[in-house]
RNA sequence: GCCGAAGUGGCGGAACUGGUAGACGCGCUGGAUUCAAAAUCCAGUGGUAGCAAUACCGUGUGGGUUCGAUUCCCACCUUCGGUACCA
């Protein structure tokens, strides 16, 4: 019987859907194992062959663990809030929920057809109110918490209030805003309730703040730092500007050190840990206060080189620094204001683009050096960033290249404080070889000694202390968008944020007419007519009922307040979903304590490394918070993580040209117009790949008049009704590389020209120069005769719709089946590595499956036989290798092993059930449909999914002889079959006695003979 | 610039802790089957020289350690990813 993959796969997918064999129980005698995929954002484009790679790997591992007797949790869901559905809504008016629902249907169909063993009964969707109820709930928990640096964990805000009442805040070591005022217990008690709330906001783990944010005008929203790439938005590539706005923030910086330390406890890829480590960016140094002359203000700076403090010859503030306007002298005022304004106008990208340009302005003010008491001029310059450290630096030109360049540019002193170092050309930043000079009490000390000493001295005079600074910023948590989680927040009579009571969650997303910002520039939720909170009846009511009580007096307060108009960012919903899967239908709690106590954490998490500084960092942060609050037992949510590599596409390129300019005096005036008319009529020419490679450099202008390119000339001359002499007139043209859809190209890189024209109608009249030099145009006969071909260029690129190199898994499944696709994706190469897709190669694994199928056909007639020694050896070496490979996530090599195994068993004409049954189990994680079918044919009525994994037995592999490679000076020359138990001396004797040995020695006596028993013999001559 | 990963046939890749480089598959070449094609099967396939046995050269480049290096050490080149005036 033939291998009919379509029927087989349909049959088993139906059975799995009906019987739900992969449903995990929250209680079991078996050990637990939790395999998690990063849940997808259901985009409108559906899956391409790159997407399932990680899912296939995790599914193999999950199925393997079931064979190994584990109770496996392998859930799947959707990260279904997000920008694309909302952008689509803006364009079409279609509600994002509808778009999302449709996309999810497509995803589900595509996932189902690949035979994944997901427990769909646990599906979550971040946009489902029953799910985001708990996202809102966590937000409230964060709001009600502060970070105690002494206990090094999050604690309840009531405890903080109790301490304020007892001792004020001066002794409390908390993570809080820099501008938090100091107060005593008495003062605290005097504060109004509103003032108390304002102060508490400076301590809460989620808080409102005026922050410099990344504003994307094109999207009408702010984005977090990790959503900005090269100064433009990650999605859409829109420009970003800095803007000060009141936003919800997450105090992730409180956890900076723990996020760093935790990395040592988890088995995640080192590159990913490095990325997080760089992102957190810990640096040790000191904070130093500089007094300002004739002023009460002090400038605080952070430096990693306090040892160079005597080399500070000026100070630089970021243009946004709050002291700038306060200290600038009247004479400098105009200049400074102009500079500040100019900097604010420049976009982030502009600022990044010209790092080289040095700019700055003197404020007119002077600071006082803490030790020498000398005056130090204070400048502002945009090379100092407002967002890092204190937004101010002490500039030591002799030790820092940027300070050096700035000083040189503005003619500021560059005192040298290093012994025996020439700084006439550049700054000296080599810490290891530093000996301090011209620095009073630091003279003669090295870097480390000097740092210790200077920090001591600074502490003595109360102008500084050792400090650890982090690059990590608090995360902006507000988005001015519609399609996200609403904040469970309303604003009271004082305009202060108040949390809804937990029992009234979820606060559901309201309906709006338009998904765009309001006319007054409010977020889209401002368009909702019912978006106010009635605190008496605890429900959402019409906006019209809101009383402006703050203005009209509290007696008019009817308890109805406006709700927050921002929504939460994309990462909110994905920061705890892995825990929610443990108990996804619980309406009382985010998850029951029984469920989390059983499942604990994720054992294996597979997903892309692009989430390193977003999802994976925020999730670790929330997990640590949940750990502090005692909701989860582990401070890290995933023990092991693997980044699957990207499957890249093989793009196809066509080469288009058109003449662009005549460089001749003769045609300067009148004829120029006729040339442009001519241009309209001249067709595009597409030139085949080899012609291009021989003659052109792409994207470079080519002078036409040099007597070259007769084919191109011929075509253009045929349209030359204006009698332009193309031969002599120096016509320039450029070759442009254009993507062609890969489906229009066959495996020999030949373009289907007619299909291409149909696909891009603007080129329907184009002319093609073919490989054999012939010309193909509208008048060319399509059929008959030998025609040349048009060959495309090929390049490996990221698979994406815009590059027309996307391969759809639906087509592959249709042609070869899901098992073939699964095997092939694994066979392509190591999981972590990026590798190009090439559909042609799939025939290899497909014919493997056919051979496998054939191997079992003998059993249909009830034929069975004792296994031969060879077959047992083949089986057991396969068991050993496959088991090792799966444990090491080396799935590509086990597919090879299967092929070798089946080739060997076929050669051995194996018809033994004792071999074929275990083999079916080995294959089952990789190709589950065919394995189930074969298992059934072997007479089993239960699914193969829980059949115990075959046990490897060494005894079948033991050999009595070994074929030794015999090498001379490291070069293998011949082989010798010798008993495995032969000792060193006997082997040497046997080898030396061999006739071939004499031949290769050519009469010389060997200097040395190296015998490694069981491995190799090397004769050194 | 800094941090990280990787460079092996025409292509994807294999080679366990230093021990027969190129497993397995694609592609290609020749053959069988077929009216023909697809499918299937058999043989060959790193390069150079040779009818051949065989020899020499070969894991980005240059050096080193070793009886022996794709594997270890040093320097460099290239590609990809992260980050970027981080004080």
CSV table of C-alpha atoms (C1' of nucleotides) in Angstrom, one decimal, chain B residues 11 16 18 20 23 33-34 43 52 63 78 84:
chain,number,residue,atom,x,y,z
B,11,C,C1',24.1,24.0,-1.7
B,16,C,C1',31.5,12.7,20.7
B,18,G,C1',42.5,16.6,19.8
B,20,U,C1',39.9,7.8,9.4
B,23,A,C1',28.0,11.4,7.7
B,33,U,C1',12.7,0.9,-15.9
B,34,U,C1',9.1,3.7,-19.4
B,43,A,C1',26.5,3.5,-9.6
B,52,A,C1',44.7,3.2,-13.3
B,63,G,C1',51.8,31.7,12.7
B,78,U,C1',35.0,38.5,6.4
B,84,A,C1',25.9,52.8,20.6
